[in-house]
Amino acid sequence: MTLIHSLRTLRRFPRVAPASISKRYISNNLISVSEEIKQALNNNTPVVALESTVITHGLKYPENLEFALAVEQTVRDNGAIPATIGFFEGKGVVGASKEQITYLAEAINDPERKPTKVSRRDIPHVLSKKLLGGTTIAGTMILANKVGIDVFATGGLGGVHRGAEINFDISADLSELGRTPVGVVCSGPKSILDIAKTMEYLETAGVHVSTYGPKGTNIPGFFAPDSGVPVYANSQFNLQSGSVFCVPAPAEISLSRDFIDGVIAEALLEANKQGISGKEITPFLLGAIIKSTNGESLKCNVGFLHNNAAFGAKIAKELAALKV
Ligand code: PSU
Ligand code: MN
């Protein structure tokens, strides 16, 4: 019953051409788009998508709520409209309201409405069971693409986990980037992962990856053409794959490599000892690292996210200008 229901639901969750709000999804009531985002998309006003796994599985309450609202403000301060994306009562929401964000952030401490971490494979289940969910990068890209949002800012990309040759753990973020044309602005894959293998996988999946120079050098002038153009070229060529823009963390909020490597090694050992795997592993490792750095890694993470959100807004602006 549930499976059939899921399959039916999936069939009703159509793929929509980018950069257009299709009547299909508006009328099928599986995705709800806020008025502000609808208008922005219709008027070619720059929009930046924001994920919600960081709210549900990345940060604790109340930091998750403070952060989610603050990062929206960062996008606005940099000239774009933020669209926080998630699932509410089994519906995909693009442009969550302050009330919805608050509800989601508070729900993490309530066993009765504990949010699900929603990647591509979780969508049918969340729709049919009408669950509350925080979308991963993959989940957020899917919804962003369905409504025509081209730019999405986040913290760290999911990737190939260390030991993947044994545990086969490769984030669905990577295959999503290979199939969904959204530009993801991030600080690269986190060092809890196997970065070299992640890059290999992205190459296989055909994902365009670029990196910016450090903030404060030549970004402002250099930024404009170099940010919007790759995504635009991608869409002009109709490649139908995603792009990754890596923004290195500003030096003042970065942690030393040796220090963080030691902490990660410890967290990995602990995960192994406790038998943590699957979708729990990323939140577990990030949580363990926050604990053993006394919140330093968290500050760094939140700092990246704001920095990336500001970049995302600038890219969205450039892209909007190219579309005029
Ligand atoms: N990496 C981080 N912080 C995060 C995540 C990844 O440094 O919060 C989250 C993102 O939402 C990402 C997801 O999409 O974890 C990947 O999870 P998994 O490895 O289970 O696919
Ligand atoms: Mn995984």
Tab-separated table of C-alpha atoms and ligand atoms in Angstrom:
chain	number	residue	atom	x	y	z
A	1	MET	CA	0.000	0.000	0.000
A	2	THR	CA	2.657	2.456	1.065
A	3	LEU	CA	4.889	1.483	-1.825
A	4	ILE	CA	2.130	1.935	-4.363
A	5	HIS	CA	1.204	5.196	-2.755
A	6	SER	CA	4.853	6.290	-2.911
A	7	LEU	CA	5.118	5.362	-6.551
A	8	ARG	CA	1.960	7.240	-7.400
A	9	THR	CA	3.169	10.238	-5.468
A	10	LEU	CA	6.467	10.102	-7.291
A	11	ARG	CA	4.720	10.089	-10.642
A	12	ARG	CA	2.842	13.202	-9.633
A	13	PHE	CA	6.090	14.977	-8.779
A	14	PRO	CA	7.001	16.125	-12.278
A	15	ARG	CA	10.244	17.538	-13.541
A	16	VAL	CA	9.815	21.156	-14.517
A	17	ALA	CA	11.950	23.066	-16.981
A	18	PRO	CA	14.386	25.384	-15.202
A	19	ALA	CA	13.730	29.113	-15.127
A	20	SER	CA	10.005	28.745	-15.518
A	21	ILE	CA	7.264	28.341	-13.010
A	22	SER	CA	5.196	25.601	-14.451
A	23	LYS	CA	1.475	25.415	-13.894
A	24	ARG	CA	1.895	21.684	-13.404
A	25	TYR	CA	3.593	21.848	-10.065
A	26	ILE	CA	1.512	24.732	-8.774
A	27	SER	CA	-1.666	22.822	-9.380
A	28	ASN	CA	-0.451	19.422	-8.237
A	29	ASN	CA	-0.038	20.790	-4.691
A	30	LEU	CA	3.070	18.787	-3.856
A	31	ILE	CA	5.245	21.883	-3.932
A	32	SER	CA	4.263	25.162	-2.423
A	33	VAL	CA	6.153	28.302	-3.427
A	34	SER	CA	5.906	31.475	-1.375
A	35	GLU	CA	4.417	34.547	-3.040
A	36	GLU	CA	7.719	36.396	-2.719
A	37	ILE	CA	9.626	33.661	-4.539
A	38	LYS	CA	6.966	33.260	-7.233
A	39	GLN	CA	7.148	36.966	-7.953
A	40	ALA	CA	10.936	37.023	-7.886
A	41	LEU	CA	11.126	34.138	-10.362
A	42	ASN	CA	8.580	35.706	-12.672
A	43	ASN	CA	10.451	39.042	-12.591
A	44	ASN	CA	13.986	37.636	-12.964
A	45	THR	CA	14.852	38.919	-9.485
A	46	PRO	CA	17.884	37.007	-8.143
A	47	VAL	CA	16.970	34.149	-5.810
A	48	VAL	CA	19.287	31.959	-3.727
A	49	ALA	CA	18.088	28.591	-2.450
A	50	LEU	CA	19.110	27.538	1.081
A	51	GLU	CA	19.053	24.000	2.470
A	52	SER	CA	17.437	22.867	5.716
A	53	THR	CA	19.396	19.768	6.786
A	54	VAL	CA	21.684	22.275	8.468
A	55	ILE	CA	18.637	23.328	10.556
A	56	THR	CA	17.426	19.803	11.316
A	57	HIS	CA	20.636	17.764	11.498
A	58	GLY	CA	23.520	20.238	11.536
A	59	LEU	CA	22.952	22.674	14.387
A	60	LYS	CA	21.256	22.420	17.781
A	61	TYR	CA	18.300	24.538	18.914
A	62	PRO	CA	18.295	27.576	19.262
A	63	GLU	CA	21.452	28.113	17.170
A	64	ASN	CA	19.755	26.428	14.209
A	65	LEU	CA	16.912	28.958	14.256
A	66	GLU	CA	19.168	31.969	14.777
A	67	PHE	CA	21.372	30.787	11.954
A	68	ALA	CA	18.552	30.011	9.518
A	69	LEU	CA	17.114	33.504	9.920
A	70	ALA	CA	20.503	35.224	9.874
A	71	VAL	CA	21.644	33.505	6.681
A	72	GLU	CA	18.441	34.621	4.941
A	73	GLN	CA	19.341	38.161	5.977
A	74	THR	CA	22.842	37.740	4.547
A	75	VAL	CA	21.318	36.812	1.185
A	76	ARG	CA	19.059	39.889	1.320
A	77	ASP	CA	21.934	42.147	2.366
A	78	ASN	CA	23.749	41.015	-0.757
A	79	GLY	CA	20.897	41.790	-3.106
A	80	ALA	CA	19.019	38.513	-3.609
A	81	ILE	CA	15.894	36.853	-2.202
A	82	PRO	CA	16.483	33.792	0.023
A	83	ALA	CA	14.414	30.659	-0.561
A	84	THR	CA	14.796	28.262	2.345
A	85	ILE	CA	13.622	24.858	1.160
A	86	GLY	CA	12.225	21.943	3.156
A	87	PHE	CA	9.261	19.582	3.576
A	88	PHE	CA	6.259	20.471	5.695
A	89	GLU	CA	3.399	18.024	6.142
A	90	GLY	CA	4.650	16.115	3.174
A	91	LYS	CA	4.760	19.079	0.844
A	92	GLY	CA	7.898	20.567	-0.669
A	93	VAL	CA	8.137	24.196	0.405
A	94	VAL	CA	10.227	26.728	-1.494
A	95	GLY	CA	10.595	29.977	0.419
A	96	ALA	CA	9.702	28.797	3.927
A	97	SER	CA	8.171	31.543	6.075
A	98	LYS	CA	9.693	32.662	9.384
A	99	GLU	CA	6.964	30.642	11.132
A	100	GLN	CA	7.779	27.523	9.123
A	101	ILE	CA	11.511	27.904	9.764
A	102	THR	CA	10.804	28.344	13.476
A	103	TYR	CA	8.565	25.272	13.504
A	104	LEU	CA	11.222	23.184	11.777
A	105	ALA	CA	14.027	24.409	14.041
A	106	GLU	CA	12.020	23.720	17.204
A	107	ALA	CA	10.844	20.313	16.031
A	108	ILE	CA	14.309	18.780	16.381
A	109	ASN	CA	13.763	18.457	20.134
A	110	ASP	CA	10.269	17.018	19.849
A	111	PRO	CA	10.239	13.226	19.382
A	112	GLU	CA	6.724	13.386	17.916
A	113	ARG	CA	7.639	15.593	14.991
A	114	LYS	CA	11.333	14.869	14.608
A	115	PRO	CA	12.267	16.016	11.102
A	116	THR	CA	13.536	13.529	8.526
A	117	LYS	CA	16.782	14.146	6.647
A	118	VAL	CA	15.521	14.281	3.071
A	119	SER	CA	17.726	13.324	0.164
A	120	ARG	CA	16.425	12.164	-3.252
A	121	ARG	CA	15.462	8.640	-2.187
A	122	ASP	CA	13.549	9.933	0.876
A	123	ILE	CA	11.186	12.170	-1.100
A	124	PRO	CA	8.465	9.599	-1.945
A	125	HIS	CA	8.360	8.430	1.674
A	126	VAL	CA	8.165	11.975	3.069
A	127	LEU	CA	5.431	12.935	0.592
A	128	SER	CA	3.278	9.903	1.222
A	129	LYS	CA	3.672	9.954	5.023
A	130	LYS	CA	3.268	13.747	5.126
A	131	LEU	CA	6.445	14.217	7.127
A	132	LEU	CA	8.428	17.225	8.214
A	133	GLY	CA	11.888	17.244	6.675
A	134	GLY	CA	15.156	19.093	6.292
A	135	THR	CA	16.479	18.814	2.736
A	136	THR	CA	20.091	17.840	2.046
A	137	ILE	CA	21.972	19.415	-0.817
A	138	ALA	CA	20.520	16.782	-3.149
A	139	GLY	CA	16.981	17.292	-1.825
A	140	THR	CA	17.284	21.079	-2.008
A	141	MET	CA	18.661	20.974	-5.569
A	142	ILE	CA	15.699	18.900	-6.717
A	143	LEU	CA	13.136	21.367	-5.392
A	144	ALA	CA	15.134	24.419	-6.505
A	145	ASN	CA	15.352	23.008	-10.022
A	146	LYS	CA	11.663	22.172	-10.182
A	147	VAL	CA	10.713	25.789	-9.613
A	148	GLY	CA	13.513	27.326	-11.689
A	149	ILE	CA	16.022	28.509	-9.050
A	150	ASP	CA	19.533	28.257	-10.483
A	151	VAL	CA	21.732	29.148	-7.508
A	152	PHE	CA	21.965	27.476	-4.135
A	153	ALA	CA	24.314	28.381	-1.280
A	154	THR	CA	25.318	25.920	1.404
A	155	GLY	CA	28.203	24.951	3.699
A	156	GLY	CA	29.870	21.664	2.910
A	157	LEU	CA	29.080	19.304	0.083
A	158	GLY	CA	28.335	15.652	0.836
A	159	GLY	CA	30.860	13.351	-0.823
A	160	VAL	CA	32.672	10.062	-0.913
A	161	HIS	CA	33.243	8.901	2.650
A	162	ARG	CA	36.590	7.627	3.816
A	163	GLY	CA	36.666	3.863	3.492
A	164	ALA	CA	34.106	4.005	0.655
A	165	GLU	CA	35.896	1.080	-0.994
A	166	ILE	CA	34.515	-0.986	1.882
A	167	ASN	CA	31.364	0.798	3.077
A	168	PHE	CA	30.213	2.115	-0.345
A	169	ASP	CA	29.092	5.355	1.318
A	170	ILE	CA	28.850	8.040	-1.342
A	171	SER	CA	26.512	10.957	-0.742
A	172	ALA	CA	23.559	11.289	-3.091
A	173	ASP	CA	24.632	14.953	-3.389
A	174	LEU	CA	27.201	13.869	-5.972
A	175	SER	CA	24.905	11.948	-8.288
A	176	GLU	CA	22.379	14.771	-7.960
A	177	LEU	CA	24.988	17.243	-9.182
A	178	GLY	CA	25.443	15.006	-12.199
A	179	ARG	CA	21.797	15.167	-13.171
A	180	THR	CA	20.300	18.435	-11.923
A	181	PRO	CA	21.324	21.797	-13.370
A	182	VAL	CA	21.742	23.968	-10.268
A	183	GLY	CA	24.869	25.914	-9.292
A	184	VAL	CA	25.914	25.013	-5.740
A	185	VAL	CA	28.076	27.509	-3.859
A	186	CYS	CA	29.885	25.805	-0.982
A	187	SER	CA	33.199	25.522	0.833
A	188	GLY	CA	33.964	22.272	-0.980
A	189	PRO	CA	33.523	18.835	0.526
A	190	LYS	CA	34.402	18.759	4.226
A	191	SER	CA	37.577	17.041	5.275
A	192	ILE	CA	35.579	14.342	7.105
A	193	LEU	CA	35.319	12.897	3.581
A	194	ASP	CA	37.776	11.485	1.096
A	195	ILE	CA	38.304	14.615	-0.971
A	196	ALA	CA	40.347	12.991	-3.734
A	197	LYS	CA	37.713	10.311	-4.309
A	198	THR	CA	34.975	12.945	-4.180
A	199	MET	CA	36.682	14.871	-6.971
A	200	GLU	CA	37.042	11.670	-9.007
A	201	TYR	CA	33.367	10.925	-8.565
A	202	LEU	CA	32.373	14.457	-9.592
A	203	GLU	CA	34.483	14.105	-12.710
A	204	THR	CA	32.751	10.845	-13.570
A	205	ALA	CA	29.362	12.441	-12.985
A	206	GLY	CA	30.314	15.301	-15.318
A	207	VAL	CA	30.094	18.058	-12.737
A	208	HIS	CA	31.799	21.357	-13.457
A	209	VAL	CA	33.806	22.396	-10.363
A	210	SER	CA	35.456	25.788	-9.904
A	211	THR	CA	37.200	27.513	-7.019
A	212	TYR	CA	37.484	31.167	-6.130
A	213	GLY	CA	40.563	32.931	-4.863
A	214	PRO	CA	40.539	33.988	-1.207
A	215	LYS	CA	38.278	36.809	-0.186
A	216	GLY	CA	39.955	40.184	-0.210
A	217	THR	CA	42.245	39.505	-3.159
A	218	ASN	CA	40.582	39.914	-6.523
A	219	ILE	CA	37.053	38.785	-5.925
A	220	PRO	CA	35.029	41.978	-6.292
A	221	GLY	CA	36.208	42.955	-9.772
A	222	PHE	CA	36.996	39.512	-10.997
A	223	PHE	CA	33.922	38.035	-9.503
A	224	ALA	CA	31.187	39.165	-11.806
A	225	PRO	CA	31.989	37.549	-15.145
A	226	ASP	CA	33.692	34.599	-13.588
A	227	SER	CA	30.808	33.632	-11.380
A	228	GLY	CA	27.722	33.789	-13.519
A	229	VAL	CA	29.224	32.697	-16.781
A	230	PRO	CA	29.962	29.036	-16.089
A	231	VAL	CA	26.407	28.302	-14.963
A	232	TYR	CA	25.062	30.263	-17.861
A	233	ALA	CA	27.293	28.455	-20.322
A	234	ASN	CA	26.098	25.218	-18.790
A	235	SER	CA	22.448	26.132	-19.302
A	236	GLN	CA	23.052	27.621	-22.766
A	237	PHE	CA	24.566	24.335	-23.789
A	238	ASN	CA	21.688	22.549	-22.072
A	239	LEU	CA	24.056	20.170	-20.318
A	240	GLN	CA	21.510	19.309	-17.620
A	241	SER	CA	24.154	18.775	-14.964
A	242	GLY	CA	25.009	20.819	-11.888
A	243	SER	CA	28.008	23.007	-11.107
A	244	VAL	CA	29.968	23.456	-7.893
A	245	PHE	CA	31.539	26.764	-6.923
A	246	CYS	CA	33.978	26.307	-4.076
A	247	VAL	CA	34.566	29.379	-1.983
A	248	PRO	CA	37.562	28.885	0.281
A	249	ALA	CA	36.863	29.871	3.876
A	250	PRO	CA	38.162	33.306	4.839
A	251	ALA	CA	41.456	32.881	6.709
A	252	GLU	CA	40.174	34.550	9.878
A	253	ILE	CA	37.574	31.831	10.441
A	254	SER	CA	39.536	28.810	9.205
A	255	LEU	CA	40.973	26.164	11.506
A	256	SER	CA	44.468	24.785	11.195
A	257	ARG	CA	44.656	21.688	9.050
A	258	ASP	CA	46.719	19.637	11.515
A	259	PHE	CA	44.362	20.470	14.334
A	260	ILE	CA	41.203	19.561	12.424
A	261	ASP	CA	42.743	16.388	10.973
A	262	GLY	CA	43.437	15.091	14.483
A	263	VAL	CA	39.890	15.864	15.579
A	264	ILE	CA	38.416	14.146	12.517
A	265	ALA	CA	40.501	11.023	13.080
A	266	GLU	CA	39.121	10.788	16.614
A	267	ALA	CA	35.527	11.324	15.463
A	268	LEU	CA	35.897	8.619	12.799
A	269	LEU	CA	37.198	6.146	15.385
A	270	GLU	CA	34.276	6.932	17.670
A	271	ALA	CA	31.751	6.482	14.830
A	272	ASN	CA	33.318	3.147	14.045
A	273	LYS	CA	33.173	2.061	17.691
A	274	GLN	CA	29.491	3.016	17.959
A	275	GLY	CA	28.654	1.378	14.619
A	276	ILE	CA	27.261	4.591	13.121
A	277	SER	CA	26.637	4.380	9.360
A	278	GLY	CA	24.306	5.450	6.549
A	279	LYS	CA	22.520	8.767	6.763
A	280	GLU	CA	23.533	9.167	10.427
A	281	ILE	CA	27.254	9.298	9.743
A	282	THR	CA	27.533	12.905	8.467
A	283	PRO	CA	25.515	14.467	11.338
A	284	PHE	CA	27.369	12.246	13.842
A	285	LEU	CA	30.834	13.258	12.651
A	286	LEU	CA	29.960	16.952	12.483
A	287	GLY	CA	28.430	16.799	15.983
A	288	ALA	CA	31.451	14.996	17.428
A	289	ILE	CA	33.779	17.565	15.876
A	290	ILE	CA	31.777	20.461	17.338
A	291	LYS	CA	32.048	18.850	20.784
A	292	SER	CA	35.749	18.207	20.687
A	293	THR	CA	36.584	21.661	19.305
A	294	ASN	CA	34.384	23.337	21.952
A	295	GLY	CA	32.266	24.901	19.261
A	296	GLU	CA	35.183	26.276	17.220
A	297	SER	CA	34.276	24.141	14.187
A	298	LEU	CA	30.711	25.381	14.489
A	299	LYS	CA	31.768	29.026	14.364
A	300	CYS	CA	33.851	28.217	11.344
A	301	ASN	CA	30.959	26.358	9.679
A	302	VAL	CA	28.494	29.160	10.275
A	303	GLY	CA	31.062	31.672	9.021
A	304	PHE	CA	31.490	29.707	5.773
A	305	LEU	CA	27.786	29.529	5.299
A	306	HIS	CA	27.333	33.285	5.545
A	307	ASN	CA	30.261	33.823	3.237
A	308	ASN	CA	28.828	31.368	0.709
A	309	ALA	CA	25.353	32.895	0.990
A	310	ALA	CA	26.820	36.306	0.133
A	311	PHE	CA	28.637	34.773	-2.844
A	312	GLY	CA	25.508	32.958	-3.914
A	313	ALA	CA	23.588	36.240	-3.924
A	314	LYS	CA	26.229	37.876	-6.107
A	315	ILE	CA	26.234	34.957	-8.530
A	316	ALA	CA	22.429	35.027	-8.704
A	317	LYS	CA	22.590	38.748	-9.486
A	318	GLU	CA	25.098	38.227	-12.286
A	319	LEU	CA	23.051	35.403	-13.680
A	320	ALA	CA	19.876	37.497	-13.617
A	321	ALA	CA	21.715	40.279	-15.465
A	322	LEU	CA	22.848	37.793	-18.130
A	323	LYS	CA	19.272	36.676	-18.676
A	324	VAL	CA	17.911	40.148	-19.398
B	1	PSU	N1	28.519	18.490	5.067
B	1	PSU	C1	28.705	19.403	6.037
B	1	PSU	N2	27.646	19.811	6.771
B	1	PSU	C2	26.395	19.334	6.529
B	1	PSU	C3	26.196	18.400	5.482
B	1	PSU	C4	27.277	18.007	4.786
B	1	PSU	O1	29.818	19.839	6.265
B	1	PSU	O2	25.450	19.717	7.227
B	1	PSU	C5	24.810	17.931	5.182
B	1	PSU	C6	24.321	18.548	3.849
B	1	PSU	O3	22.937	18.805	3.948
B	1	PSU	C7	24.575	17.440	2.865
B	1	PSU	C8	24.305	16.205	3.715
B	1	PSU	O4	23.757	17.502	1.726
B	1	PSU	O5	24.819	16.526	4.999
B	1	PSU	C9	24.989	14.988	3.143
B	1	PSU	O6	24.593	13.879	3.856
B	1	PSU	P1	24.896	12.408	3.291
B	1	PSU	O7	26.394	12.275	3.382
B	1	PSU	O8	24.153	11.474	4.219
B	1	PSU	O9	24.385	12.396	1.887
B	2	MN	MN	25.776	8.392	3.005
